[in-house]
PDB file of C-alpha atoms in Angstrom:
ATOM      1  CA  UNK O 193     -13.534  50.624  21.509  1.00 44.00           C
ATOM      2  CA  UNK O 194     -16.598  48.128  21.990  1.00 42.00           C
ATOM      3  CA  UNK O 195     -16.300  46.786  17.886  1.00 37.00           C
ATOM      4  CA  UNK O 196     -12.240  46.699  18.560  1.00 41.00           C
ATOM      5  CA  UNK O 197     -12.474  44.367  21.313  1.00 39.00           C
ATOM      6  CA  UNK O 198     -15.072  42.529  20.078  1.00 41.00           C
ATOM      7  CA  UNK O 199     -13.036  41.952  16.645  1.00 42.00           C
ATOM      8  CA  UNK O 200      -9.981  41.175  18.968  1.00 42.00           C
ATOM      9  CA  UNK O 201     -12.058  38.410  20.856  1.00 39.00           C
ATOM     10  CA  UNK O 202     -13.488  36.865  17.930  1.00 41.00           C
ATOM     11  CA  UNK O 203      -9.918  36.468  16.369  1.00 38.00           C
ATOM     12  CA  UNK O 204      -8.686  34.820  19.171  1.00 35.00           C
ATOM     13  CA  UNK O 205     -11.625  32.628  19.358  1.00 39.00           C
ATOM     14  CA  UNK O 206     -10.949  31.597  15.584  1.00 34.00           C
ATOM     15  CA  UNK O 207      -7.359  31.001  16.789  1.00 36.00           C
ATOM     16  CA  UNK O 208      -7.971  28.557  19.636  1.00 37.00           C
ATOM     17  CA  UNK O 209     -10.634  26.977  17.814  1.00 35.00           C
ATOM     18  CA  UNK O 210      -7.983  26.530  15.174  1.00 37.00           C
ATOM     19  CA  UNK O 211      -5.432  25.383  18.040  1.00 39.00           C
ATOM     20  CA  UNK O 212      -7.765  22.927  19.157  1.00 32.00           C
ATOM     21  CA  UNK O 213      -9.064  21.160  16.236  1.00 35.00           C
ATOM     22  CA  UNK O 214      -4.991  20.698  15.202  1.00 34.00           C
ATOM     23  CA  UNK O 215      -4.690  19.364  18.691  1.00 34.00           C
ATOM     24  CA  UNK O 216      -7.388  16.916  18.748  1.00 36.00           C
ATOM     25  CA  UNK O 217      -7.087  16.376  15.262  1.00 45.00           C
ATOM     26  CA  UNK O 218      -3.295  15.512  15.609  1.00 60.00           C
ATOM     27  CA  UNK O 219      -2.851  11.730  15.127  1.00 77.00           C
ATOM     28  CA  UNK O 220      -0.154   9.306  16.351  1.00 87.00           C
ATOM     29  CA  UNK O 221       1.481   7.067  13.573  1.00 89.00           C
ATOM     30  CA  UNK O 222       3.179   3.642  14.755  1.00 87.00           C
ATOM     31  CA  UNK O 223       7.216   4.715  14.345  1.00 77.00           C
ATOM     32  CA  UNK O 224       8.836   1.081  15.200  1.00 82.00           C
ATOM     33  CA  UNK O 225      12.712   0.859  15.610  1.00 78.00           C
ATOM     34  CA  UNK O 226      12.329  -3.070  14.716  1.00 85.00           C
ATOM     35  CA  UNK O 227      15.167  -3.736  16.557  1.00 74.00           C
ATOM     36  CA  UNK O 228      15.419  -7.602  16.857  1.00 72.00           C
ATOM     37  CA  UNK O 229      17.425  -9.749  14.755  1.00 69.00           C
ATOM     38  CA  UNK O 230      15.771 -12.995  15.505  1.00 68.00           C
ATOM     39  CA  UNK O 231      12.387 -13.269  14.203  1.00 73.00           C
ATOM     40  CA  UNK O 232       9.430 -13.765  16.757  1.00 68.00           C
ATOM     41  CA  UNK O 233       7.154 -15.820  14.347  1.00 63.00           C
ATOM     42  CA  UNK O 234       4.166 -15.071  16.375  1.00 68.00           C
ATOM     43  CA  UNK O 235       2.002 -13.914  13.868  1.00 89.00           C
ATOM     44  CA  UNK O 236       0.053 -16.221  11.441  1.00 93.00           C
ATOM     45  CA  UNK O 237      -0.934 -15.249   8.215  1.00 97.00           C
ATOM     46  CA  UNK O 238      -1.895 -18.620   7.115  1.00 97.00           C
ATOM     47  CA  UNK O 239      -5.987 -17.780   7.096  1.00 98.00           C
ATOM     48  CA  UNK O 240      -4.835 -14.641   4.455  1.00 98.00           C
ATOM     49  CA  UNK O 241      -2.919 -17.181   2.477  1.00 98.00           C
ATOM     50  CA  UNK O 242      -5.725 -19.486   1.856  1.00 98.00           C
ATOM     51  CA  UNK O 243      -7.899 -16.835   0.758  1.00 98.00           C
ATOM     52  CA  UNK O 244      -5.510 -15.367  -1.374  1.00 98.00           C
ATOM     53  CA  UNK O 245      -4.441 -19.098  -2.903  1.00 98.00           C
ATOM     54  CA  UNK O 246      -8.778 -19.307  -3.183  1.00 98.00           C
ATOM     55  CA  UNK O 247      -9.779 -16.417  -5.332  1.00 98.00           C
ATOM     56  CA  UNK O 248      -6.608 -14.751  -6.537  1.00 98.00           C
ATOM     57  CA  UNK O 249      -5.196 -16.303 -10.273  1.00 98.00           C
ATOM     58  CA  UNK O 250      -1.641 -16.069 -10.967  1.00 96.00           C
ATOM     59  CA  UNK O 251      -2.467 -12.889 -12.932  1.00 96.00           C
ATOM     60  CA  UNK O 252      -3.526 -10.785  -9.629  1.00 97.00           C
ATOM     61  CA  UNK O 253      -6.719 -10.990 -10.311  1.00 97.00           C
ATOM     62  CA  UNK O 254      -9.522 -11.420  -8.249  1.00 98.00           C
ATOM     63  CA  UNK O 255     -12.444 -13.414  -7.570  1.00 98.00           C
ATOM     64  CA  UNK O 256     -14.648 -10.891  -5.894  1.00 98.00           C
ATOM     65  CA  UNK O 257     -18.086 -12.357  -6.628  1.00 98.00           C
ATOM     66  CA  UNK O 258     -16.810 -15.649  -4.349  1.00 98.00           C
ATOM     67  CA  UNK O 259     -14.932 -13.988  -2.045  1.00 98.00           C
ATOM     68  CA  UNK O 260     -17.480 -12.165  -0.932  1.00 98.00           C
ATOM     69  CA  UNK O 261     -19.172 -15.556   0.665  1.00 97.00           C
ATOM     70  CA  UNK O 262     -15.897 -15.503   2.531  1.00 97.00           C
ATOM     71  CA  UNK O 263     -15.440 -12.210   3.889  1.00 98.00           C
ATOM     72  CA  UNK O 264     -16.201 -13.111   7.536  1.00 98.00           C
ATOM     73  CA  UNK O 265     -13.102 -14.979   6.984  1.00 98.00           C
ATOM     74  CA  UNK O 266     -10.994 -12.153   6.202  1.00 98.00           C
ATOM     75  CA  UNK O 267     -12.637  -9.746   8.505  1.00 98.00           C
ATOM     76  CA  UNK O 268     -11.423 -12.341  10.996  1.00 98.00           C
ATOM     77  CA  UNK O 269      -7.854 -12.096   9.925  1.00 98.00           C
ATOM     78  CA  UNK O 270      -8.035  -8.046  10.457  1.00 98.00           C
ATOM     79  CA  UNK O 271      -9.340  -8.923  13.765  1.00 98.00           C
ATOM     80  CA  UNK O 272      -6.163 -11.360  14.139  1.00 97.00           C
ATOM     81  CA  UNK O 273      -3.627  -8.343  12.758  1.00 98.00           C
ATOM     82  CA  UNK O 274      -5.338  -5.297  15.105  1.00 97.00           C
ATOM     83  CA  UNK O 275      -4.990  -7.734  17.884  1.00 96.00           C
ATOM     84  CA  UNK O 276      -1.305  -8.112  17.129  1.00 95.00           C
ATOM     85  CA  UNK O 277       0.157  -5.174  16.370  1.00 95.00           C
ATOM     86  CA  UNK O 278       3.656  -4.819  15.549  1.00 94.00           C
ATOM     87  CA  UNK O 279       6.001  -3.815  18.753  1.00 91.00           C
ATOM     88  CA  UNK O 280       9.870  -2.900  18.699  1.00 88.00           C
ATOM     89  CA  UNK O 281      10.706  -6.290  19.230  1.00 90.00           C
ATOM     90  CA  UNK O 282       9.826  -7.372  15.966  1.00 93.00           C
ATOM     91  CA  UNK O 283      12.295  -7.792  12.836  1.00 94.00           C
ATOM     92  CA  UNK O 284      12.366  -5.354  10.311  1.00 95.00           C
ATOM     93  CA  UNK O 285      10.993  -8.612   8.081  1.00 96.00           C
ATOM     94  CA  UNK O 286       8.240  -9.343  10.301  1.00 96.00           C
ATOM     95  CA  UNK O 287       7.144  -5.362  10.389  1.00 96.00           C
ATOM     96  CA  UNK O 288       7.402  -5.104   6.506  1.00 98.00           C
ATOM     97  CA  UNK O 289       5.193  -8.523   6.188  1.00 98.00           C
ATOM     98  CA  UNK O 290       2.659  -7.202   8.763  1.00 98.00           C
ATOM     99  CA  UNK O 291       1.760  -3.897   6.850  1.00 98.00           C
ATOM    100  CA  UNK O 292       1.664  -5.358   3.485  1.00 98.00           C
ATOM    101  CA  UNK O 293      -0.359  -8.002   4.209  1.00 98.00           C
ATOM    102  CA  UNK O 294      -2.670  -5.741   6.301  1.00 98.00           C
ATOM    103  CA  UNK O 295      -3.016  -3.306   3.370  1.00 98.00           C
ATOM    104  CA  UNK O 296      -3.444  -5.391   0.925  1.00 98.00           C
ATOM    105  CA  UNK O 297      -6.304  -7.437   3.394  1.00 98.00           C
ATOM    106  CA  UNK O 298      -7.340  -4.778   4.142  1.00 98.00           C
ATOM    107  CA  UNK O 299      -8.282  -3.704   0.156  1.00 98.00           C
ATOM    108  CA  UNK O 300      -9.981  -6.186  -0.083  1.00 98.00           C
ATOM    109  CA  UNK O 301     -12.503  -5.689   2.744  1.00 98.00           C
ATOM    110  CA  UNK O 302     -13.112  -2.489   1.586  1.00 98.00           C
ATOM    111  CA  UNK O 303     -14.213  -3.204  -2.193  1.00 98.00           C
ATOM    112  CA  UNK O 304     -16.243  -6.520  -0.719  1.00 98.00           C
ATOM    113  CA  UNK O 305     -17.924  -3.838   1.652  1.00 98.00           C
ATOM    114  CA  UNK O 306     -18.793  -1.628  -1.811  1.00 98.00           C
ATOM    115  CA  UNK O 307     -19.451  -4.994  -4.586  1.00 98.00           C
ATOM    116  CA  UNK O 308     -20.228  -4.712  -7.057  1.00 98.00           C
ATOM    117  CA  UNK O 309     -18.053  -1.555  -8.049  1.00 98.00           C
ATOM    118  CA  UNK O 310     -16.261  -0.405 -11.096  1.00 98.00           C
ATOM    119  CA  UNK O 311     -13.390   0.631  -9.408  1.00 98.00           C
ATOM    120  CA  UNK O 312     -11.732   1.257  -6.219  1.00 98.00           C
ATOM    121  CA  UNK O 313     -11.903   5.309  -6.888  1.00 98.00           C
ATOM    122  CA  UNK O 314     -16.109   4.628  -7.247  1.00 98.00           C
ATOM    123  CA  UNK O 315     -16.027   4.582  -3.157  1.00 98.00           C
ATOM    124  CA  UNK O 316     -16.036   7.792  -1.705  1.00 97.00           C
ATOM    125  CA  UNK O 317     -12.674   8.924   0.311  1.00 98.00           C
ATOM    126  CA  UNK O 318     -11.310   5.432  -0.239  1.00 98.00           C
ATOM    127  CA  UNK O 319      -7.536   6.043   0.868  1.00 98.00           C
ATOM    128  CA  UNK O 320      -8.179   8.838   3.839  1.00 98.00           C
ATOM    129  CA  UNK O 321     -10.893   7.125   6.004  1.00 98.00           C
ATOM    130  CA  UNK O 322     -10.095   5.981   9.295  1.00 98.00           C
ATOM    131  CA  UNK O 323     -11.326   2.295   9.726  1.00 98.00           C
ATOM    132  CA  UNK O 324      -8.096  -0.096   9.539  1.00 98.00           C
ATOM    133  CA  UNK O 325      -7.738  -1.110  13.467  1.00 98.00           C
ATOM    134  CA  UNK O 326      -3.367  -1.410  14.441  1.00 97.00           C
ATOM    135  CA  UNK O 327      -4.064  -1.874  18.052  1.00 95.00           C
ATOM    136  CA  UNK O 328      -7.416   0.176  19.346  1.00 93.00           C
ATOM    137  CA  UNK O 329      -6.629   2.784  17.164  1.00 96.00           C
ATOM    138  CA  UNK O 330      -7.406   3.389  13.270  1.00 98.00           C
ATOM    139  CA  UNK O 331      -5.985   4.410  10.379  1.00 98.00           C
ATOM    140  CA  UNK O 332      -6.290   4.928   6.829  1.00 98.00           C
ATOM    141  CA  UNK O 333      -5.120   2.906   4.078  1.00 98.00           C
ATOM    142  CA  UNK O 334      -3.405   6.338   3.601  1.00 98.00           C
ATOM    143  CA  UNK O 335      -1.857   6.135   6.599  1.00 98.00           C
ATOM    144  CA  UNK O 336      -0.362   3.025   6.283  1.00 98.00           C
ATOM    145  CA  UNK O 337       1.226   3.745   2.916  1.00 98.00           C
ATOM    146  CA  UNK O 338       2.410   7.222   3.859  1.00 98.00           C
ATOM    147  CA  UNK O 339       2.907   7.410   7.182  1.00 97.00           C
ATOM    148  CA  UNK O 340       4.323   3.699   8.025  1.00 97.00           C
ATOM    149  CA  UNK O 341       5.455   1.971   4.631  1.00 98.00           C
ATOM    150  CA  UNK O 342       6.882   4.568   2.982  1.00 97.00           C
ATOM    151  CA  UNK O 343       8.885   5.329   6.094  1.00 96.00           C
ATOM    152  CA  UNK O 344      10.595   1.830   6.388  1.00 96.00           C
ATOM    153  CA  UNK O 345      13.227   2.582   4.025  1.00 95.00           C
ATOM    154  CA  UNK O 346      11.983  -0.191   1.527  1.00 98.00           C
ATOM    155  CA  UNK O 347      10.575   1.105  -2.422  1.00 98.00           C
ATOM    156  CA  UNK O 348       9.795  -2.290  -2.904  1.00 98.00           C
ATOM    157  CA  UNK O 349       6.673  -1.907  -1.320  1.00 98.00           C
ATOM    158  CA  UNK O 350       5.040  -0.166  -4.188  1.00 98.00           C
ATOM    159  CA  UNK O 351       5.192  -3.063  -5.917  1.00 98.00           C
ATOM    160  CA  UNK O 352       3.828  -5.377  -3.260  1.00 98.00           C
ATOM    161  CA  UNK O 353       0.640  -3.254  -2.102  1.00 98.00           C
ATOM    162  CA  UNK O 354      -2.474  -3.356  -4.459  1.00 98.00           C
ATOM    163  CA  UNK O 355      -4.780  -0.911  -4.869  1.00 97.00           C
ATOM    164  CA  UNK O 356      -7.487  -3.526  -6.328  1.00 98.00           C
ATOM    165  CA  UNK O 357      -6.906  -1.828 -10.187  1.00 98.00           C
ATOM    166  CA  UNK O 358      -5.760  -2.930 -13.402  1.00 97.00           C
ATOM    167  CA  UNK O 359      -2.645  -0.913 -13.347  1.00 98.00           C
ATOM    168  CA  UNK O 360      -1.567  -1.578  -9.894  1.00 98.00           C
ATOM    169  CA  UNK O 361       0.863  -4.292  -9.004  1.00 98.00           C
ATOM    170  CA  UNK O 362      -0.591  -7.522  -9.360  1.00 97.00           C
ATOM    171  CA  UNK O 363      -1.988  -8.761  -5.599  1.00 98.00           C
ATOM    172  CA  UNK O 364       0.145 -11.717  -5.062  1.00 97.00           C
ATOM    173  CA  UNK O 365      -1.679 -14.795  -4.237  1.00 97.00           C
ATOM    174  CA  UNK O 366       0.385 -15.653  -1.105  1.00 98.00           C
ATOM    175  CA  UNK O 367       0.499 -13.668   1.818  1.00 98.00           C
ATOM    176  CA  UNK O 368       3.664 -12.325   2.471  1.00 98.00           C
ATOM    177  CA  UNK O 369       6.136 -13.412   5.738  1.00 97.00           C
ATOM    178  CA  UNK O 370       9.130 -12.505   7.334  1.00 95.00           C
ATOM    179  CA  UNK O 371      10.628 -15.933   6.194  1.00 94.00           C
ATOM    180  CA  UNK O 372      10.148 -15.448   2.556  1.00 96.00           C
ATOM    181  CA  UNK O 373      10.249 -11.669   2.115  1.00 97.00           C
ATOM    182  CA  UNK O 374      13.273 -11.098   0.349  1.00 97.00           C
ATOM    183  CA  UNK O 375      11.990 -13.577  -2.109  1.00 98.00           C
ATOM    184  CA  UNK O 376       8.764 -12.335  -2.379  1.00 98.00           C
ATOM    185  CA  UNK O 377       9.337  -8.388  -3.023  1.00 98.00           C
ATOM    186  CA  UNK O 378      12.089  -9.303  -5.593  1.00 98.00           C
ATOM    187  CA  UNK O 379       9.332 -11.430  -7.443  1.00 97.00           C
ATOM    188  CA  UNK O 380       7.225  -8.372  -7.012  1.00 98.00           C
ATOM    189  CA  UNK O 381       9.846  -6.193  -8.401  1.00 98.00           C
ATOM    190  CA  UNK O 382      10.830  -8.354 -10.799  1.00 98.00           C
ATOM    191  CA  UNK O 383       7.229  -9.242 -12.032  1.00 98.00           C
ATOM    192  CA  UNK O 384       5.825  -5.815 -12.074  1.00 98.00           C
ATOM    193  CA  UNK O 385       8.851  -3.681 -13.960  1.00 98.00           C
ATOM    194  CA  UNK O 386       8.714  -6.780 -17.034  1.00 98.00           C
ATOM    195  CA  UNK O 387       4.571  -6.672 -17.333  1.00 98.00           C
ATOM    196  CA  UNK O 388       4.475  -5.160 -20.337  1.00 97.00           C
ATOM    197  CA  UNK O 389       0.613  -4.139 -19.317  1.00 97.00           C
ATOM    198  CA  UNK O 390       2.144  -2.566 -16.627  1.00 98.00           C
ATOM    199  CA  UNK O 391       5.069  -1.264 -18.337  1.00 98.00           C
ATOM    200  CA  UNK O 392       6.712  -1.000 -21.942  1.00 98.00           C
ATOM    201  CA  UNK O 393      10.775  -1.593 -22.097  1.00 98.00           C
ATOM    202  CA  UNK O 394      12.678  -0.725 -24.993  1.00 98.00           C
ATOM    203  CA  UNK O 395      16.506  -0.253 -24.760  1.00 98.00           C
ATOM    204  CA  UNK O 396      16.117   3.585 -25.948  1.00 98.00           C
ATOM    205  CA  UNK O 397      12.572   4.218 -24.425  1.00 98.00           C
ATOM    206  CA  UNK O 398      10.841   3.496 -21.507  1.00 98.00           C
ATOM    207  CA  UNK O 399       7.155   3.789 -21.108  1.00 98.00           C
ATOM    208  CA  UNK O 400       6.413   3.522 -17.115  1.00 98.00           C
ATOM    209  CA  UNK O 401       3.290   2.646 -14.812  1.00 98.00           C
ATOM    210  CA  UNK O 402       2.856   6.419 -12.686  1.00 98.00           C
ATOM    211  CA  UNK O 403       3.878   4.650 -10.004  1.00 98.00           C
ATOM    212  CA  UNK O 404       7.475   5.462 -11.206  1.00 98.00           C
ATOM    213  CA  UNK O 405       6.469   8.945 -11.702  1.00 98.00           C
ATOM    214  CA  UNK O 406       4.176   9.452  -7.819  1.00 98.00           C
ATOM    215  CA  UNK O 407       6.630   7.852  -5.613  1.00 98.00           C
ATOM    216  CA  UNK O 408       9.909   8.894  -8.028  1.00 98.00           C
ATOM    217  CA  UNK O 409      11.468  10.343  -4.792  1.00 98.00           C
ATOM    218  CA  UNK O 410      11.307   6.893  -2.911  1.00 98.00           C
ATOM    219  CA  UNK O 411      13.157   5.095  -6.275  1.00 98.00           C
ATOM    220  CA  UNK O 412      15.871   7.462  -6.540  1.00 98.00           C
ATOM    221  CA  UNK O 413      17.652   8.365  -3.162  1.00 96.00           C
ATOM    222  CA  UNK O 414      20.709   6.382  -4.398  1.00 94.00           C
ATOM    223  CA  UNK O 415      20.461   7.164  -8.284  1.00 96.00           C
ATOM    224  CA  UNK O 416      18.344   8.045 -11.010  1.00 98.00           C
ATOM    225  CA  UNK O 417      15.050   5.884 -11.951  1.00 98.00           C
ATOM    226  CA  UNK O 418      16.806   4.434 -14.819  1.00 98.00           C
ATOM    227  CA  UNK O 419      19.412   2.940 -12.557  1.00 98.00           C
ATOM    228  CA  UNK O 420      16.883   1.762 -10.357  1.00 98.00           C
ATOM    229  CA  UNK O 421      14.760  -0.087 -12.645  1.00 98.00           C
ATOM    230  CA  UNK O 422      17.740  -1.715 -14.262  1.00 98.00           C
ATOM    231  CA  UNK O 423      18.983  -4.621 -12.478  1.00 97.00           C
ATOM    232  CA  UNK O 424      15.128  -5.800 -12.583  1.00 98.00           C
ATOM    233  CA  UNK O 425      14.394  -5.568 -15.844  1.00 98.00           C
ATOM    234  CA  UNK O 426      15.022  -8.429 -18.823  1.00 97.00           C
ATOM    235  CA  UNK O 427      16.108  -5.437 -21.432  1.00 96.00           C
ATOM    236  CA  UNK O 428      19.636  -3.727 -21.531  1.00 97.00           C
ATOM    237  CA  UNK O 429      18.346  -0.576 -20.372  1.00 98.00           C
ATOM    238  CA  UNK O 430      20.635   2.329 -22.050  1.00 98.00           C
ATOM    239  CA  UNK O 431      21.471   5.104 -19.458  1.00 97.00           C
ATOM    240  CA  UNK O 432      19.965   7.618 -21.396  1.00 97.00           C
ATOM    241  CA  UNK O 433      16.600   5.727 -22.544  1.00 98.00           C
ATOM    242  CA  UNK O 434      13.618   8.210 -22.923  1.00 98.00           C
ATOM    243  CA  UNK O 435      11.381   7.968 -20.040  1.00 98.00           C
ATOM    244  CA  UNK O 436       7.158   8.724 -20.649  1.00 98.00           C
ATOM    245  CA  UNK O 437       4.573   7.443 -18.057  1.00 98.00           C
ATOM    246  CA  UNK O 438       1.549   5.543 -19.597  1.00 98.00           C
ATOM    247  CA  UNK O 439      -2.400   6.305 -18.738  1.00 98.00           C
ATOM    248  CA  UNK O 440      -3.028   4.656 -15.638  1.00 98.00           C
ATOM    249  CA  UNK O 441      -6.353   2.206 -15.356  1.00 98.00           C
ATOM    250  CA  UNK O 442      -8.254   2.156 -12.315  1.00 98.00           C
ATOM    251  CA  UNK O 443     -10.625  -0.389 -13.352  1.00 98.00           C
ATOM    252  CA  UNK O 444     -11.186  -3.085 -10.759  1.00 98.00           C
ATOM    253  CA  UNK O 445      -8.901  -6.013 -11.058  1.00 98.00           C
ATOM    254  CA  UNK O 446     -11.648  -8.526 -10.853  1.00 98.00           C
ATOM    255  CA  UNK O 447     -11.481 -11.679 -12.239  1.00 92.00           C
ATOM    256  CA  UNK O 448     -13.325 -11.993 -15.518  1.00 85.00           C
TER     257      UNK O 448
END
């Protein structure tokens, strides 16, 4: 009777303890409406603009080594983003701008914190640790790719955020803004699915960057990935075109 209720107590110790660590390890994700139609323009991203028109090239790539003497600079701007964090209020523009920008800064910061590295996947946990302040709370780059971007109901994102590797999308060197979004991501879209390092067109075969293959869900809620890539791409795409997904290179996109 004793070893019964002891085995009965112990499993509903391992139960609450479970219960608990869900509860306290439950975090809240930022879930805007973006509900305005007027943009605020209250945000500046004109200190990430200069550093991105200082050591990015038109290529994507980046000058890491002199950046570095700069980072206070851009820690500055993450200061100016977690103290401004994005309310209902906002546009739907001005939301999109905010996260991209703030990932992408926010990249950054994190291979200057680990240079000189190889590559971003050299740094231990590199997408799930908590450190990116929205507010006075933190996130992961994770978090804000999952949990917020992927949310918004925009697949053009994928080819605005960099990952700081060869085969990501190239970081443009202009921060992004509400003003000039649709511009921007159909540059983006434009640029990335006609790099033929980033991905080889044919009219009868396609060979695509994994990021068609990871996030394939996100391309095709209104179609197939074929009919998604086509009105970006500078080839007459035939409906049927093979589709294989090339070797992806995580290599750090550092100037050279």
């Amino acid at each position: 009777m004793q070893f019964k209720l002891m085995a009965k107590t112990a499993v509903f110790s391992l139960f609450s303890l479970a219960g608990l660590c869900s509860f306290f390890g439950r975090k809240e994700m930022p879930m805007h409406q973006f509900e305005s139609k007027v943009q605020s323009n209250t945000l500046d991203h004109s200190a990430w603009n200069a550093l991105l028109k200082k050591y990015v090239d038109l290529s994507g790539n980046v000058d890491y080594k002199n950046f570095k003497n700069e980072q206070q600079s851009l820690t500055a701007y993450l200061d100016h983003l977690a103290n401004n964090a994005p309310s209902d209020n906002w546009t739907k523009e001005e939301g999109l701008a905010y996260y991209i920008n703030l990932y992408n800064a926010a990249t950054v910061q994190l291979i200057l914190d680990h240079y000189p590295t190889k590559s971003i996947k050299d740094i231990k946990r590199p997408w799930s640790n908590d450190w990116v302040k929205i507010g006075n709370k933190t996130y992961s780059l994770g978090d804000i790719e999952h949990k917020i971007l992927r949310k918004m109901d925009e697949p053009r994102i994928h080819f605005a955020i960099n990952c700081a590797s060869f085969s990501c999308p190239k970081l443009l060197n202009e921060a992004y803004t509400a003003s000039q979004l649709e511009r921007q991501l159909q540059k983006a879209s434009e640029d990335f699915v006609n790099d033929p390092t980033r991905n080889i067109l044919s009219k009868e075969k396609l060979q695509l960057s994994n990021i068609f293959k990871w996030y394939k869900s996100d391309f095709t809620t209104h179609g197939n990935l074929i009919e998604y890539i086509r009105p970006y791409s500078k080839i007459d795409i035939d409906a049927k075109a093979d589709i294989e997904y090339l070797t992806y290179d995580w290599s750090l996109n550092e100037k050279r």
